[in-house]
Amino acid sequence: AAGVIQSPRHLIKEKRETATLKCYPIPRHDTVYWYQQGPGQDPQFLISFYEKMQSDKGSIPDRFSAQQFSDYHSELNMSSLELGDSALYFCASSEGGGNTEAFFGQGTRLTVV
Amino acid sequence: GESVGLHLPTLSVQEGDNSIINCAYSNSASDYFIWYKQESGKGPQFIIDIRSNMDKRQGQRVTVLLNKTVKHLSLQIAATQPGDSAVYFCAETPGANSKLTFGKGITLSVRP
């Protein structure tokens, strides 16, 4: 069965650079969530989209932005990267209309040096 | 603020024994609770869920218990296997299309 696809799997950037993470949800899933997971930490919610509109916002820095496109894939744009942004970034998708089971991708490991 | 947390950071069990992982939550408005398993380098994997109008739900080798009175959630794994070794997270959400709030993960280590 198709799963949530994230790209790239690994990314190394220098401080103050920008990064773009991509997420392709499971077909027919209209909701996308982004989470950040630091080393040894639980996933922290960043932002979510439902039917291409932002549905909720968590602890996402102003340096980050995200959007969901017409094909339902989503991109997380990160600018002015800081060392503390180094983390695993997960995307999850779910099907709206009452089905709340979210399926996670394999994540993108971002390392800022 | 609202929080979901786990009591113990690590749990070591003998292969074949039953495992019980506990979780406390503080948001009484939460309607949906989920347990996730996360293996090293992978994304959280759905194990089992339960809605707030239920006390117990069983899956294959796993059972989730919900005690709303004390805001407590537990995951029971029967006949624990080496493949069960991972970090386990509980998570809660108020409802459909809502964000998940994760608790602190607990590492389950299965001794052969």
Short mmCIF file of C-alpha atoms in Angstrom, two decimals:
data_model
loop_
_atom_site.label_atom_id
_atom_site.label_comp_id
_atom_site.label_asym_id
_atom_site.label_seq_id
_atom_site.Cartn_x
_atom_site.Cartn_y
_atom_site.Cartn_z
CA ALA A 1 0.00 0.00 0.00
CA ALA A 2 1.17 3.51 -0.72
CA GLY A 3 2.60 5.39 2.23
CA VAL A 4 3.51 8.96 2.99
CA ILE A 5 6.56 9.92 1.00
CA GLN A 6 9.00 12.53 2.23
CA SER A 7 11.96 13.97 0.44
CA PRO A 8 14.77 14.31 0.86
CA ARG A 9 15.50 11.69 3.53
CA HIS A 10 18.63 13.49 4.64
CA LEU A 11 19.65 17.11 4.27
CA ILE A 12 22.70 18.98 5.44
CA LYS A 13 22.64 22.77 5.41
CA GLU A 14 24.78 25.53 6.79
CA LYS A 15 23.58 28.18 9.20
CA ARG A 16 21.52 30.93 7.59
CA GLU A 17 20.76 28.80 4.55
CA THR A 18 17.29 27.78 3.43
CA ALA A 19 15.76 24.34 3.10
CA THR A 20 12.63 22.93 1.52
CA LEU A 21 11.12 19.67 2.70
CA LYS A 22 8.50 17.90 0.65
CA CYS A 23 5.67 15.59 1.65
CA TYR A 24 3.47 13.49 -0.58
CA PRO A 25 0.46 12.18 1.34
CA ILE A 26 -1.27 8.88 0.87
CA PRO A 27 -3.62 9.06 -2.15
CA ARG A 28 -7.03 10.50 -1.24
CA HIS A 29 -5.72 11.90 2.02
CA ASP A 30 -6.61 15.57 2.22
CA THR A 31 -4.96 16.49 5.52
CA VAL A 32 -1.25 16.95 6.09
CA TYR A 33 0.57 17.55 9.37
CA TRP A 34 4.19 18.57 9.97
CA TYR A 35 6.07 17.59 13.11
CA GLN A 36 9.56 18.32 14.38
CA GLN A 37 11.36 15.77 16.54
CA GLY A 38 14.59 16.69 18.26
CA PRO A 39 17.02 14.03 19.52
CA GLY A 40 15.37 12.00 22.27
CA GLN A 41 12.29 14.18 22.15
CA ASP A 42 8.65 13.58 21.31
CA PRO A 43 7.33 14.93 18.02
CA GLN A 44 6.21 18.54 18.27
CA PHE A 45 3.40 19.76 16.06
CA LEU A 46 4.31 22.55 13.65
CA ILE A 47 1.45 23.10 11.26
CA SER A 48 -1.35 21.32 9.41
CA PHE A 49 -3.40 21.72 6.27
CA TYR A 50 -6.83 20.47 5.32
CA GLU A 51 -8.03 20.76 1.75
CA LYS A 52 -5.14 23.11 0.93
CA MET A 53 -5.98 25.53 3.73
CA GLN A 54 -4.03 25.90 6.95
CA SER A 55 -6.06 24.16 9.62
CA ASP A 56 -3.91 24.51 12.71
CA LYS A 57 -0.66 26.03 13.78
CA GLY A 58 1.67 24.95 16.52
CA SER A 59 5.15 25.92 17.58
CA ILE A 60 6.37 26.81 14.12
CA PRO A 61 8.99 29.58 13.99
CA ASP A 62 8.27 32.64 11.88
CA ARG A 63 11.27 31.62 9.76
CA PHE A 64 9.33 28.60 8.60
CA SER A 65 6.40 28.54 6.23
CA ALA A 66 4.42 25.78 4.61
CA GLN A 67 1.71 25.22 2.10
CA GLN A 68 -0.39 22.47 0.58
CA PHE A 69 -0.71 22.38 -3.16
CA SER A 70 -3.57 21.43 -5.46
CA ASP A 71 -2.30 17.84 -5.69
CA TYR A 72 -2.31 17.75 -1.86
CA HIS A 73 1.43 17.49 -1.49
CA SER A 74 2.94 19.88 1.02
CA GLU A 75 6.21 21.72 1.36
CA LEU A 76 7.86 23.08 4.48
CA ASN A 77 10.14 26.01 3.77
CA MET A 78 12.76 26.86 6.33
CA SER A 79 14.88 30.00 6.12
CA SER A 80 17.74 31.48 8.13
CA LEU A 81 18.50 28.03 9.47
CA GLU A 82 19.90 27.76 12.96
CA LEU A 83 21.81 24.95 14.62
CA GLY A 84 18.76 24.27 16.78
CA ASP A 85 16.71 23.45 13.70
CA SER A 86 18.61 20.18 13.38
CA ALA A 87 15.98 17.52 13.88
CA LEU A 88 13.81 14.92 12.25
CA TYR A 89 10.89 16.43 10.40
CA PHE A 90 7.90 14.19 9.93
CA CYS A 91 4.92 14.60 7.73
CA ALA A 92 1.72 12.74 8.41
CA SER A 93 -1.46 12.50 6.41
CA SER A 94 -5.00 11.54 7.16
CA GLU A 95 -8.32 11.36 5.48
CA GLY A 96 -10.82 13.99 6.58
CA GLY A 97 -14.43 13.44 7.45
CA GLY A 98 -13.95 11.86 10.85
CA ASN A 99 -11.10 9.47 10.16
CA THR A 100 -8.38 10.69 12.46
CA GLU A 101 -5.77 7.98 12.02
CA ALA A 102 -2.65 9.77 10.83
CA PHE A 103 0.01 7.89 8.91
CA PHE A 104 3.56 9.13 9.20
CA GLY A 105 6.29 9.28 6.61
CA GLN A 106 9.85 8.15 7.22
CA GLY A 107 10.93 11.68 7.95
CA THR A 108 13.62 14.04 6.75
CA ARG A 109 16.71 14.33 8.90
CA LEU A 110 17.92 17.91 8.74
CA THR A 111 21.38 18.70 10.01
CA VAL A 112 22.42 22.33 10.25
CA VAL A 113 26.16 22.88 10.53
CA GLY B 1 -0.99 24.03 29.68
CA GLU B 2 -2.24 20.83 28.22
CA SER B 3 0.19 17.97 28.25
CA VAL B 4 0.46 14.30 27.74
CA GLY B 5 3.23 12.50 29.56
CA LEU B 6 4.64 9.09 30.27
CA HIS B 7 5.66 7.93 33.74
CA LEU B 8 8.81 5.97 32.93
CA PRO B 9 11.54 6.68 30.42
CA THR B 10 12.58 3.04 29.89
CA LEU B 11 11.11 -0.40 30.31
CA SER B 12 13.04 -3.65 30.09
CA VAL B 13 11.11 -6.92 29.80
CA GLN B 14 11.94 -10.54 29.19
CA GLU B 15 10.92 -12.00 25.87
CA GLY B 16 7.58 -13.71 26.26
CA ASP B 17 6.47 -11.59 29.19
CA ASN B 18 3.68 -9.04 29.03
CA SER B 19 4.55 -5.35 28.85
CA ILE B 20 2.55 -2.47 30.24
CA ILE B 21 3.32 1.08 29.20
CA ASN B 22 1.51 3.88 31.01
CA CYS B 23 0.64 7.41 30.03
CA ALA B 24 -1.04 10.32 31.80
CA TYR B 25 -2.84 13.10 30.01
CA SER B 26 -4.19 16.38 31.28
CA ASN B 27 -6.64 17.57 28.61
CA SER B 28 -10.04 16.28 29.66
CA ALA B 29 -11.44 17.49 26.33
CA SER B 30 -9.39 14.95 24.40
CA ASP B 31 -11.62 12.64 22.41
CA TYR B 32 -9.20 10.31 20.73
CA PHE B 33 -6.07 8.59 21.97
CA ILE B 34 -3.46 6.75 19.99
CA TRP B 35 -0.40 4.68 20.70
CA TYR B 36 2.50 4.90 18.29
CA LYS B 37 5.63 2.80 17.97
CA GLN B 38 8.77 4.38 16.64
CA GLU B 39 11.80 2.38 15.58
CA SER B 40 15.15 4.02 15.15
CA GLY B 41 15.29 6.26 12.11
CA LYS B 42 11.65 5.68 11.21
CA GLY B 43 8.43 7.58 11.56
CA PRO B 44 5.85 6.81 14.25
CA GLN B 45 3.80 3.77 13.38
CA PHE B 46 0.17 3.51 14.44
CA ILE B 47 -0.47 0.66 16.89
CA ILE B 48 -3.94 1.10 18.30
CA ASP B 49 -6.40 3.82 19.14
CA ILE B 50 -9.33 4.38 21.45
CA ARG B 51 -12.05 6.96 21.66
CA SER B 52 -13.07 8.69 24.85
CA ASN B 53 -16.39 6.83 25.00
CA MET B 54 -14.57 3.51 25.40
CA ASP B 55 -12.65 1.94 28.29
CA LYS B 56 -10.84 -0.81 26.49
CA ARG B 57 -9.92 -1.83 23.01
CA GLN B 58 -8.06 -4.91 21.88
CA GLY B 59 -5.94 -5.54 18.86
CA GLN B 60 -3.56 -8.25 17.88
CA ARG B 61 -1.41 -8.83 21.00
CA VAL B 62 -2.10 -5.28 22.15
CA THR B 63 -4.74 -3.79 24.42
CA VAL B 64 -5.33 -0.15 25.21
CA LEU B 65 -7.07 0.85 28.42
CA LEU B 66 -8.48 4.29 29.08
CA ASN B 67 -9.36 5.57 32.54
CA LYS B 68 -10.94 8.98 32.10
CA THR B 69 -11.46 9.44 35.83
CA VAL B 70 -7.73 9.65 36.46
CA LYS B 71 -6.80 10.63 32.89
CA HIS B 72 -4.69 7.56 32.39
CA LEU B 73 -3.94 5.54 29.30
CA SER B 74 -2.06 2.28 29.10
CA LEU B 75 -0.77 -0.04 26.42
CA GLN B 76 -0.50 -3.72 27.14
CA ILE B 77 1.58 -5.93 24.88
CA ALA B 78 1.12 -9.66 25.31
CA ALA B 79 4.00 -12.09 24.85
CA THR B 80 6.51 -9.37 24.10
CA GLN B 81 8.86 -10.14 21.24
CA PRO B 82 12.27 -8.72 20.28
CA GLY B 83 10.59 -6.95 17.38
CA ASP B 84 8.57 -4.96 19.90
CA SER B 85 11.72 -3.14 21.00
CA ALA B 86 11.17 0.51 20.11
CA VAL B 87 10.12 3.85 21.55
CA TYR B 88 6.42 4.09 22.32
CA PHE B 89 4.46 7.31 22.36
CA CYS B 90 0.94 8.02 23.46
CA ALA B 91 -0.83 10.85 21.70
CA GLU B 92 -4.13 12.61 22.06
CA THR B 93 -6.27 14.78 19.88
CA PRO B 94 -9.58 16.55 20.38
CA GLY B 95 -11.01 15.20 17.15
CA ALA B 96 -10.93 14.83 13.40
CA ASN B 97 -8.28 16.71 11.46
CA SER B 98 -6.81 18.01 14.68
CA LYS B 99 -3.20 17.93 15.64
CA LEU B 100 -1.75 15.17 17.75
CA THR B 101 -0.15 16.05 21.04
CA PHE B 102 2.48 13.48 21.89
CA GLY B 103 3.63 12.39 25.30
CA LYS B 104 7.22 11.70 26.20
CA GLY B 105 8.42 8.51 24.62
CA ILE B 106 9.31 5.40 26.57
CA THR B 107 11.87 2.94 25.32
CA LEU B 108 10.83 -0.70 25.47
CA SER B 109 13.78 -3.09 25.51
CA VAL B 110 13.09 -6.81 25.16
CA ARG B 111 15.67 -9.16 26.64
CA PRO B 112 16.11 -12.47 24.78
#
